[in-house]
mmCIF file of C-alpha atoms in Angstrom:
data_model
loop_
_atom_site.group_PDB
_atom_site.id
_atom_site.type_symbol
_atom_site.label_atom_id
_atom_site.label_comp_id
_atom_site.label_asym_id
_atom_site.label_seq_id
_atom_site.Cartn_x
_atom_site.Cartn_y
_atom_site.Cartn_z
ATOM 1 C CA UNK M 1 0.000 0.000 0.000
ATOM 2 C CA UNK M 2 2.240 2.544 0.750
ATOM 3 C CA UNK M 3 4.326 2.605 -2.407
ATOM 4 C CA UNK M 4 1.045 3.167 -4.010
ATOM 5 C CA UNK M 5 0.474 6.312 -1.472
ATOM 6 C CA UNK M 6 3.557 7.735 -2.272
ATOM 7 C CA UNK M 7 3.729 7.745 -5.666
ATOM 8 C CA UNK M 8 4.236 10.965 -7.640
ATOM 9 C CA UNK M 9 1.352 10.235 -9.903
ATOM 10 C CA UNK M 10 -1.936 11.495 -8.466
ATOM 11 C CA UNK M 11 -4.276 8.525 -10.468
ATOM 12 C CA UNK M 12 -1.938 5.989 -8.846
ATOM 13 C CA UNK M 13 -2.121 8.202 -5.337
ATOM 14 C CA UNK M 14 -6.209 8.248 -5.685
ATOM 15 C CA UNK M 15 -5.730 4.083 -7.069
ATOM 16 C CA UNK M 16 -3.696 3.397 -3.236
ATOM 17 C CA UNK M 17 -6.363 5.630 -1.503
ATOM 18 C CA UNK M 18 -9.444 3.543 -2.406
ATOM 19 C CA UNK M 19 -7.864 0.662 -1.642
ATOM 20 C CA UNK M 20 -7.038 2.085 1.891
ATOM 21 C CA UNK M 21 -10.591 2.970 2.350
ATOM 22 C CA UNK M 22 -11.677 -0.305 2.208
ATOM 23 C CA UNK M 23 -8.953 -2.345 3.899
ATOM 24 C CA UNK M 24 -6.998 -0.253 6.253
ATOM 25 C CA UNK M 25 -8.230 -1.329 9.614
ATOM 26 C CA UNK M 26 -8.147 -4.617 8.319
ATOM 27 C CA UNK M 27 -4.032 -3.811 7.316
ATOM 28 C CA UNK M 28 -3.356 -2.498 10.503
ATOM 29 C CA UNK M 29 -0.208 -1.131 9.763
ATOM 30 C CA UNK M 30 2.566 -0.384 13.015
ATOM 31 C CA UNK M 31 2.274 2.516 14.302
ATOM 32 C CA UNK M 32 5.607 3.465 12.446
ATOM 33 C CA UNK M 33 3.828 3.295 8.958
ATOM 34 C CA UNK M 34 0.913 5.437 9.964
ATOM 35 C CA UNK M 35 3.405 8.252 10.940
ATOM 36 C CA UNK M 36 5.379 8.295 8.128
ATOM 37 C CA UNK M 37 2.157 8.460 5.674
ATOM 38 C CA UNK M 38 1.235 11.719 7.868
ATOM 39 C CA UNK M 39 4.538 13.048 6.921
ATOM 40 C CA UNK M 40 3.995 12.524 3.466
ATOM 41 C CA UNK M 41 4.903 15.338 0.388
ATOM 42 C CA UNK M 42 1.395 14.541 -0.778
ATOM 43 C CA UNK M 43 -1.688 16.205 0.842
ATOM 44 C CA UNK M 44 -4.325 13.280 -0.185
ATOM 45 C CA UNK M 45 -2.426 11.304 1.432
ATOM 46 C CA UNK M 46 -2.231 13.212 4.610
ATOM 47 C CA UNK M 47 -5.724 14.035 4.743
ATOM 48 C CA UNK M 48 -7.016 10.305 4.608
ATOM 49 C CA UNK M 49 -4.747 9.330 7.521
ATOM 50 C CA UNK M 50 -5.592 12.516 9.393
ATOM 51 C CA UNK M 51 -9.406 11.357 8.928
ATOM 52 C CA UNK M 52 -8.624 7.921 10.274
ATOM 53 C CA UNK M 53 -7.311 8.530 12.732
ATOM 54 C CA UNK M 54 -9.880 11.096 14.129
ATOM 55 C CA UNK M 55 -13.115 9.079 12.995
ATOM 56 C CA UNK M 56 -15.928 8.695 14.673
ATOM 57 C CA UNK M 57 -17.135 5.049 15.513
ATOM 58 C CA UNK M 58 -19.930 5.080 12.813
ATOM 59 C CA UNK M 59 -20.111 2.470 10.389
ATOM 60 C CA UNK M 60 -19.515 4.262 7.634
ATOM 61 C CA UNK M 61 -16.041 4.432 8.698
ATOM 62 C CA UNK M 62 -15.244 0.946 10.026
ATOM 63 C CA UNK M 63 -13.605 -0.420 7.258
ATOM 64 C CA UNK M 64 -10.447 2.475 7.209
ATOM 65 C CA UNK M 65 -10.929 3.915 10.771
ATOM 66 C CA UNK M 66 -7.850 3.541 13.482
ATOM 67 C CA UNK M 67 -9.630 3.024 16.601
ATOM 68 C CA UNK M 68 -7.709 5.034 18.975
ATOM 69 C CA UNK M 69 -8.141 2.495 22.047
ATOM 70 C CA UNK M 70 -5.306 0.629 20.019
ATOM 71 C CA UNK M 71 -2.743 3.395 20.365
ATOM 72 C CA UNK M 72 -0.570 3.661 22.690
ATOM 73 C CA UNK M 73 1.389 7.034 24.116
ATOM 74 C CA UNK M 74 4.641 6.261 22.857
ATOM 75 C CA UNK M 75 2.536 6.154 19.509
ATOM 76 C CA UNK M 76 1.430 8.845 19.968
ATOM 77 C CA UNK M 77 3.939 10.798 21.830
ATOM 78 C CA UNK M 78 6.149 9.666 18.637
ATOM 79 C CA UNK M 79 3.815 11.906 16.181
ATOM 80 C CA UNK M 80 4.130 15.172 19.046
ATOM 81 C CA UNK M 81 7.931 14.829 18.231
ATOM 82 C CA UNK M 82 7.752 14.397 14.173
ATOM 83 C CA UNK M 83 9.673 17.256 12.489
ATOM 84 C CA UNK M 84 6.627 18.021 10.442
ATOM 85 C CA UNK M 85 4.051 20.344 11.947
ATOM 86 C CA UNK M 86 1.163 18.895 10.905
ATOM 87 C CA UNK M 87 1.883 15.527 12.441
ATOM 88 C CA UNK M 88 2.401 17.292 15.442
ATOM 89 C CA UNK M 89 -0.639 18.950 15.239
ATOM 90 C CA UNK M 90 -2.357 15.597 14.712
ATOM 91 C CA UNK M 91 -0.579 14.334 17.733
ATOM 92 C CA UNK M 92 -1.889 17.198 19.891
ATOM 93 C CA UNK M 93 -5.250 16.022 18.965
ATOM 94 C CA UNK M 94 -5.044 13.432 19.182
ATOM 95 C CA UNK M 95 -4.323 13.627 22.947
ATOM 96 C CA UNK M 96 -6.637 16.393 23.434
ATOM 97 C CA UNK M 97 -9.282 13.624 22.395
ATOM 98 C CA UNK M 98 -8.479 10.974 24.183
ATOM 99 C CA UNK M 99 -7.929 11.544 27.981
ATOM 100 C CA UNK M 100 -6.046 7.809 28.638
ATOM 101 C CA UNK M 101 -3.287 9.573 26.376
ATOM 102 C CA UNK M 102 -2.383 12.486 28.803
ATOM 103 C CA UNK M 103 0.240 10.751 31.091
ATOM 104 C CA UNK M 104 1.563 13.560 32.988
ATOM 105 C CA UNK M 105 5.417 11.304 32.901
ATOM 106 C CA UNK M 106 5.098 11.448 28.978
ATOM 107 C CA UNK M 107 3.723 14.993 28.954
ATOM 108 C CA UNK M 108 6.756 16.015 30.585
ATOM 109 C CA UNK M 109 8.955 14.690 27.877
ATOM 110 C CA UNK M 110 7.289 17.179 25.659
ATOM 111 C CA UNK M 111 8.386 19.971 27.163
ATOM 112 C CA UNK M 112 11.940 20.468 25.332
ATOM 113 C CA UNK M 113 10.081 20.516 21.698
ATOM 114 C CA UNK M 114 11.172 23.665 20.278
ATOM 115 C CA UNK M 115 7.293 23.977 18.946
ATOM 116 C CA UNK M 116 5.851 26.436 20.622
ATOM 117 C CA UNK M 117 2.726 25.110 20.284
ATOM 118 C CA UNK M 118 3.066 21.481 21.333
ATOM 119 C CA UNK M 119 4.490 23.783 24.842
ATOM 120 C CA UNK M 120 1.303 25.032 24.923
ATOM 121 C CA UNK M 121 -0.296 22.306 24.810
ATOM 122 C CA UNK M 122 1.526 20.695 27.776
ATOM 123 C CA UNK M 123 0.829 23.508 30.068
ATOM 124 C CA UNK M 124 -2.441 23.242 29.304
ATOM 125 C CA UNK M 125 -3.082 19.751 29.660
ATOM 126 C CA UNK M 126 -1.374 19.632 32.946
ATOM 127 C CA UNK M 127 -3.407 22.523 33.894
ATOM 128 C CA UNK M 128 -6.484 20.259 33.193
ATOM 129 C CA UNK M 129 -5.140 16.977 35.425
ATOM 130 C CA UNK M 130 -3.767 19.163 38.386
ATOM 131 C CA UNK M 131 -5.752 21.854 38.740
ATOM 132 C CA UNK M 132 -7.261 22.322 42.080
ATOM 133 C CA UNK M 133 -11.360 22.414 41.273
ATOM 134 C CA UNK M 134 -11.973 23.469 44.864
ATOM 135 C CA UNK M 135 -13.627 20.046 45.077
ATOM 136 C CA UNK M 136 -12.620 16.751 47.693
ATOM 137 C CA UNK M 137 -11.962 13.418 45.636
ATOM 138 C CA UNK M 138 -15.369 11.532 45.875
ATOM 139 C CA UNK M 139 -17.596 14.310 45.897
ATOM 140 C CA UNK M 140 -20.542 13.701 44.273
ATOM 141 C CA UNK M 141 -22.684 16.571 43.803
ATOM 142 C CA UNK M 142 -26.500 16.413 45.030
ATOM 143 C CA UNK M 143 -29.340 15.672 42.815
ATOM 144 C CA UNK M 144 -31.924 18.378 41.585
ATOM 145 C CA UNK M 145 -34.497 18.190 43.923
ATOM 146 C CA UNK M 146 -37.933 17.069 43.009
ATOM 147 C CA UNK M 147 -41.365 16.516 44.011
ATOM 148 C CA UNK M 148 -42.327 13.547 45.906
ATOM 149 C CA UNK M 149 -45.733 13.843 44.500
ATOM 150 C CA UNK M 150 -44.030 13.700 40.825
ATOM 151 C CA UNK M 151 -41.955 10.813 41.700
ATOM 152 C CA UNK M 152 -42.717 7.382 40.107
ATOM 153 C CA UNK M 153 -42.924 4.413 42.570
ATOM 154 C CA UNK M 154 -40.180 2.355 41.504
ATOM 155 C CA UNK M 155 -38.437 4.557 39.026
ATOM 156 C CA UNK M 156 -34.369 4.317 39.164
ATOM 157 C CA UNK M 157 -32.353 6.861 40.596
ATOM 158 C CA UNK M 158 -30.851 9.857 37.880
ATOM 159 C CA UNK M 159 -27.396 8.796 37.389
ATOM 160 C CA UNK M 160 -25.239 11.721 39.077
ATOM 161 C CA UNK M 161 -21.952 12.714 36.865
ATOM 162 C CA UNK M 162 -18.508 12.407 38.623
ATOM 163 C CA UNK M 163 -15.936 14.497 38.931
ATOM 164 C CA UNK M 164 -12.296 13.573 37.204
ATOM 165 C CA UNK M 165 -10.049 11.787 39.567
ATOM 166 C CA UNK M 166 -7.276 14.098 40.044
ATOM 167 C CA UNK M 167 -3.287 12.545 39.527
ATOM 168 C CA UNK M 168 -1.922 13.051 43.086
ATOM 169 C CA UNK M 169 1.892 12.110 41.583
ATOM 170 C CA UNK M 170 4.098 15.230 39.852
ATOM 171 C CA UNK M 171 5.019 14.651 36.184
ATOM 172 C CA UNK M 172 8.636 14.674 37.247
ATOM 173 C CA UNK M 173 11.781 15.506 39.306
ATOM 174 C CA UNK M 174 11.171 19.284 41.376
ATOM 175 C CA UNK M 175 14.759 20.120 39.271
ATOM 176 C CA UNK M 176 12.778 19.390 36.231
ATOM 177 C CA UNK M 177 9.777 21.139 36.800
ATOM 178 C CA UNK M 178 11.152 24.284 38.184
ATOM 179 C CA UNK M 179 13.928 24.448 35.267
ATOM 180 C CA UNK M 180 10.982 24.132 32.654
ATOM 181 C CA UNK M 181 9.104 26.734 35.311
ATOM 182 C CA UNK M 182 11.804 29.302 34.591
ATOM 183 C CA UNK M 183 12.422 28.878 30.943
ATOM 184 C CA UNK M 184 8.595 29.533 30.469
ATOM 185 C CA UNK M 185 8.831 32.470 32.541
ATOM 186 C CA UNK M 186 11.871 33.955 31.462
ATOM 187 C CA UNK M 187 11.917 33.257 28.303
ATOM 188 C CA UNK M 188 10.597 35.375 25.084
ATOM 189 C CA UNK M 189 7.945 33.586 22.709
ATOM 190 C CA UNK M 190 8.760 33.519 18.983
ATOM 191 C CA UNK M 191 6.601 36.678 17.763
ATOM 192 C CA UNK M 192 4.351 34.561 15.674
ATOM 193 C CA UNK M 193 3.638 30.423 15.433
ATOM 194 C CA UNK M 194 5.110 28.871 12.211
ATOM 195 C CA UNK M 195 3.125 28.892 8.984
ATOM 196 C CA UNK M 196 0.949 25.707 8.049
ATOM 197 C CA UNK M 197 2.462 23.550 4.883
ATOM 198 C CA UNK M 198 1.799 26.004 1.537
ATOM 199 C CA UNK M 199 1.020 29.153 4.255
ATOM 200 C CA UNK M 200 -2.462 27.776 4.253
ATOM 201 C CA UNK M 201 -4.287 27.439 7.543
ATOM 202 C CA UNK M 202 -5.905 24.445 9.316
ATOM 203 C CA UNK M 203 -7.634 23.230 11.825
ATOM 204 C CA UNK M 204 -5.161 22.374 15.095
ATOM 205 C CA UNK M 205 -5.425 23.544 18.596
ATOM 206 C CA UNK M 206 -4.498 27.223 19.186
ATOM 207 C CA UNK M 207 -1.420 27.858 20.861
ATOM 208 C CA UNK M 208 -1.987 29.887 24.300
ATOM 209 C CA UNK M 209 -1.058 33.162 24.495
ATOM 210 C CA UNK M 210 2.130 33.832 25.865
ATOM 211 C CA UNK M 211 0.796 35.476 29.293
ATOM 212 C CA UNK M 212 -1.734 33.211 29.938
ATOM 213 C CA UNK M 213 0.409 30.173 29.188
ATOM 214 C CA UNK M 214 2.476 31.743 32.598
ATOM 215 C CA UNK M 215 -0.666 32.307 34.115
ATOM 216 C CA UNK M 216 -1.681 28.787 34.049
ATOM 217 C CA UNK M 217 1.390 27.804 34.636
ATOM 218 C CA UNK M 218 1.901 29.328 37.866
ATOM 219 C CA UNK M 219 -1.329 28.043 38.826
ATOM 220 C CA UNK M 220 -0.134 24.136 38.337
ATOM 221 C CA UNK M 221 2.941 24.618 40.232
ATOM 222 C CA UNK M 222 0.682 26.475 42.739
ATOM 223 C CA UNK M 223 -1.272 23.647 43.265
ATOM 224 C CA UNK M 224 1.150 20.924 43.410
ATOM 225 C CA UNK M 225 3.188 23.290 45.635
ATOM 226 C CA UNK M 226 -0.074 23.404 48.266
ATOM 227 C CA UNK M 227 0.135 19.314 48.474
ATOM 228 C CA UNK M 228 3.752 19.286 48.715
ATOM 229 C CA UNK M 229 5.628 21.146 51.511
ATOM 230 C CA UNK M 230 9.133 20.132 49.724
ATOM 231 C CA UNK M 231 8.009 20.562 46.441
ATOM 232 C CA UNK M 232 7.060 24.636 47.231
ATOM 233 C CA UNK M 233 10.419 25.023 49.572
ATOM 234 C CA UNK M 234 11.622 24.460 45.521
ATOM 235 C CA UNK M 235 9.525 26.469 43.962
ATOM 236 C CA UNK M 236 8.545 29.382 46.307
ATOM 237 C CA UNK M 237 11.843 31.401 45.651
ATOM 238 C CA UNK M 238 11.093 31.081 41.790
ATOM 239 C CA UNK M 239 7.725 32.301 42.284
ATOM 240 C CA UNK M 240 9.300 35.630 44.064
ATOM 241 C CA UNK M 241 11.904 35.970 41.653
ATOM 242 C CA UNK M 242 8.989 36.502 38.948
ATOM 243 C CA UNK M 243 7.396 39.029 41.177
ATOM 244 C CA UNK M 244 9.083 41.376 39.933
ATOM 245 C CA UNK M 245 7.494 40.910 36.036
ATOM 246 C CA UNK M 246 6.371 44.306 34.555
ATOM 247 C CA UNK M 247 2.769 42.619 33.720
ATOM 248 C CA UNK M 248 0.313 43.006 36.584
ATOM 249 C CA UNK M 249 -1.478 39.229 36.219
ATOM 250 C CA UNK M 250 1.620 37.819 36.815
ATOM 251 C CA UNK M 251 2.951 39.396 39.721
ATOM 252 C CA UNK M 252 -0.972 39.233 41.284
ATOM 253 C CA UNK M 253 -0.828 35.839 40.387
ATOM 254 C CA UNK M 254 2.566 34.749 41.938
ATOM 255 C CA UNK M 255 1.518 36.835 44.875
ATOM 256 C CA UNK M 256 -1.708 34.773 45.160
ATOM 257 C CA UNK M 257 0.179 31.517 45.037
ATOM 258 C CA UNK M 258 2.731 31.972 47.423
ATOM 259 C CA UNK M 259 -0.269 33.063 50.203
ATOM 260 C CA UNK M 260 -1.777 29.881 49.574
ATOM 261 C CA UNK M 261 1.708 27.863 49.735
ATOM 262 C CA UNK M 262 1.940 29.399 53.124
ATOM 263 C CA UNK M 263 -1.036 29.650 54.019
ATOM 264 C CA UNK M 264 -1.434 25.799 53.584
ATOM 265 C CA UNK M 265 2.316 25.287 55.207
ATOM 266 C CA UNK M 266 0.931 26.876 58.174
ATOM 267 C CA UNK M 267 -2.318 25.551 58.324
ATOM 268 C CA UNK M 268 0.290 21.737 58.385
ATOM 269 C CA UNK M 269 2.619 22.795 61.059
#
């Protein structure tokens, strides 16, 4: 198949592509193949994958479709670190879609890409799994109330939605996370993302702006730092060194998080 998808001759391309359609998920190529047909020249060829990978469960797609509870994160962590942007892109998706696929430990690995974007990304995500939702773990919240009157005899209980379970570990080592702390801090964004393939734009997830990417930031390490009495010893004295930023969020914001760290080291001792 994928001679046929990469040959320079679009009726031999569009020949390989119908065939794919009907027999890919039966194929089931390694992982390996499917990330060098995203970083193909040709974009056909890029497209179909792309769709296959991101299909929805429907029949109408069963015969082609990758179902994503067969990848694993080093698959996927593999297309986050392609040198082609719009595998990356795909990789970000990817993970945005499917929750299993945010390992905090493999997150972490992310963080030297020199794309801003998949950067983004990370702080965002880890934003997500260690944010503090002001919430215990368990809580379930209370049902609507309603009328006994209105109440069937026998009828089931509404199911009630839980919460996330939060990851209680840290993605890595305090060195690590307080050297990638300070080189988002300190250091100056590129003044624009890079363009798409042929300048022309696409769908893929946003990049955060650069302030708010601190913001949230700060607010992770905040967090971990309130569960972790040695963790914000570490990070405390970073947190006052960016005090001093010109921008008004972020010194409000450092100044929030370090009453909170010791706030909570108090409330401990």
């Amino acid at each position: 198949m994928r001679p046929l998808l990469s040959d320079a001759r679009p009726a031999v391309r569009s020949f390989g592509l119908d065939l794919a359609r009907y027999e890919l998920a039966r194929w089931a190529p390694p992982i390996e193949a499917i990330v060098a047909l995203c970083e193909s020249e040709h974009g056909d060829v890029r497209a179909f994958v792309e769709k296959a990978l991101l299909a929805g469960d429907g029949k109408e797609h069963a015969r082609y479709r990758i179902d994503p509870a067969t990848l694993t994160t080093d698959a996927v962590y593999s297309f986050c670190e392609s040198l082609d942007a719009g595998t990356r892109a795909l990789g970000m998706q990817l993970i945005a879609n499917n929750p299993r696929l945010a390992v905090p430990e493999e997150l972490f690995r992310l963080t030297e890409s020199p794309d801003r974007q998949v950067r983004a990304m990370v702080v965002r995500t880890l934003w997500k799994l260690f944010r503090d939702r002001g919430t215990t773990n368990g809580w379930v919240p209370a049902p609507p109330p309603s009328s006994i009157l209105t109440k069937k005899k026998g009828a089931p209980e509404p199911e009630r939605e839980l919460p996330e379970p939060r990851h209680t570990t840290r993605p890595a080592s305090d060195d690590a996370l307080v050297a990638f702390f300070r080189r988002i801090l300190f250091t100056l964004p590129p003044a624009r993302p890079p363009l798409e393939r042929g300048g022309k734009k696409k769908k893929r997830l946003r990049p955060l702006p650069s302030r708010r990417a601190k913001l949230e930031l700060i607010q992770v390490m905040r967090d971990l730092a309130v569960e972790d009495t040695a963790f914000a010893g570490v990070i405390s004295p970073v947190l006052e060194e960016f005090m001093g930023s010109r921008g008004r969020s972020e010194h409000a914001a450092c100044l929030v998080a370090l009453t909170r760290i010791r706030h909570a080291a108090g409330g401990a001792s």
